[in-house]
Short mmCIF file of C-alpha atoms in Angstrom, two decimals:
data_model
loop_
_atom_site.label_atom_id
_atom_site.label_comp_id
_atom_site.label_asym_id
_atom_site.label_seq_id
_atom_site.Cartn_x
_atom_site.Cartn_y
_atom_site.Cartn_z
CA MET D 1 119.54 88.41 0.89
CA SER D 2 120.03 87.20 -2.66
CA SER D 3 120.17 83.63 -3.87
CA SER D 4 123.42 81.74 -3.56
CA VAL D 5 125.86 81.32 -6.45
CA PHE D 6 127.49 78.03 -7.44
CA VAL D 7 130.96 78.01 -9.02
CA THR D 8 133.51 75.34 -9.76
CA GLY D 9 137.23 75.36 -10.37
CA GLU D 10 139.47 72.71 -11.79
CA ALA D 11 143.16 71.94 -12.07
CA LYS D 12 145.47 69.08 -12.95
CA ALA D 13 146.34 66.77 -10.08
CA PRO D 14 149.62 64.81 -10.02
CA SER D 15 149.60 61.85 -12.39
CA ASN D 16 150.17 59.37 -9.53
CA ASN D 17 147.20 60.73 -7.57
CA PRO D 18 144.06 58.54 -7.32
CA ILE D 19 142.00 61.66 -8.13
CA THR D 20 143.62 61.75 -11.57
CA SER D 21 142.83 58.07 -12.15
CA GLN D 22 139.21 58.45 -11.06
CA TYR D 23 138.29 61.93 -12.34
CA GLY D 24 141.04 63.07 -14.70
CA LEU D 25 141.19 66.50 -13.04
CA PHE D 26 140.86 67.92 -9.55
CA PHE D 27 137.56 69.79 -9.13
CA ILE D 28 136.28 71.99 -6.33
CA ALA D 29 132.78 73.42 -6.04
CA PHE D 30 131.56 76.29 -3.90
CA GLU D 31 128.16 77.60 -2.90
CA ILE D 32 128.58 81.30 -2.11
CA GLU D 33 126.33 84.00 -0.67
CA PRO D 34 126.95 86.90 -3.09
CA ASP D 35 125.99 89.74 -0.74
CA THR D 36 128.85 88.86 1.63
CA HIS D 37 130.99 86.57 -0.62
CA ARG D 38 130.78 84.03 2.22
CA ILE D 39 131.36 80.39 1.32
CA LEU D 40 128.30 78.43 2.42
CA ASP D 41 129.59 75.03 1.35
CA ALA D 42 132.45 73.43 -0.53
CA GLU D 43 133.17 70.01 -1.95
CA CYS D 44 136.00 68.58 -4.01
CA SER D 45 136.71 65.56 -6.16
CA ALA D 46 138.62 63.76 -3.41
CA THR D 47 138.62 60.00 -3.25
CA LEU D 48 138.35 59.97 0.56
CA ALA D 49 135.46 61.38 2.59
CA LEU D 50 137.94 62.68 5.20
CA THR D 51 139.68 64.75 2.53
CA ASN D 52 136.37 66.30 1.50
CA ARG D 53 135.48 67.13 5.10
CA PHE D 54 138.91 68.65 5.69
CA VAL D 55 138.78 70.74 2.52
CA ARG D 56 135.29 71.94 3.47
CA SER D 57 136.66 73.01 6.89
CA LEU D 58 139.38 75.08 5.20
CA PHE D 59 136.78 77.22 3.43
CA ALA D 60 133.70 77.13 5.69
CA GLU D 61 132.29 80.57 6.52
CA GLU D 62 135.23 82.37 4.87
CA ARG D 63 134.93 84.90 2.05
CA ILE D 64 135.95 83.60 -1.36
CA THR D 65 137.39 87.06 -2.05
CA ASP D 66 140.02 86.51 0.70
CA GLU D 67 142.24 84.60 -1.72
CA GLY D 68 145.54 85.37 -0.01
CA LEU D 69 144.33 84.23 3.39
CA LEU D 70 142.75 81.06 2.01
CA THR D 71 145.80 80.20 -0.11
CA GLU D 72 148.01 80.55 2.99
CA ARG D 73 145.61 78.37 4.96
CA ILE D 74 145.75 75.63 2.30
CA ALA D 75 149.56 75.78 2.18
CA ALA D 76 149.84 75.63 5.97
CA ARG D 77 147.28 72.93 6.67
CA TYR D 78 146.71 70.74 3.59
CA HIS D 79 149.68 68.49 2.88
CA GLY D 80 148.06 65.98 0.54
CA SER D 81 149.58 65.21 -2.84
CA SER D 82 147.04 67.46 -4.57
CA GLN D 83 147.92 70.63 -2.60
CA ARG D 84 148.98 72.59 -5.69
CA ALA D 85 145.92 71.37 -7.59
CA LEU D 86 143.67 72.49 -4.71
CA ILE D 87 145.24 75.96 -4.73
CA ALA D 88 144.97 76.25 -8.52
CA ALA D 89 141.35 75.01 -8.56
CA PHE D 90 140.45 77.44 -5.77
CA HIS D 91 141.95 80.38 -7.70
CA HIS D 92 140.11 79.26 -10.84
CA ALA D 93 136.80 79.17 -8.93
CA ALA D 94 137.47 82.56 -7.31
CA THR D 95 138.14 84.08 -10.74
CA LYS D 96 134.90 82.61 -12.11
CA TYR D 97 133.03 83.91 -9.06
CA ARG D 98 134.37 87.46 -9.46
CA SER D 99 133.33 87.40 -13.11
CA ALA D 100 129.87 86.01 -12.28
CA VAL D 101 129.08 88.70 -9.72
CA GLY D 102 130.84 91.56 -11.49
CA LEU D 103 133.77 92.11 -9.12
CA ALA D 104 137.08 93.47 -10.35
CA ALA D 105 140.03 91.07 -10.37
CA GLY D 106 141.64 90.88 -6.97
#
């Protein structure tokens, strides 16, 4: 088993969102096991601990390469004001991950 990989993604959150006031952008970070592409941990720039726990549960033990499935899961289950920012930040992180480990765009 190889060492884990850390990637981040960012996106603009709505201007009326507390995340924008506190951080300027919405950020998400992933720790990924590159042999399986499995997400070991995730954290985002949420202002509430519950949001961070919920976002972590959306991604836990899934493969970052399953972008379609994970995007559908976010759309179906996450109805916070930063939903679009979460999706965009996730896609940004997945793109960076594919580049980091030498996978073709998916």
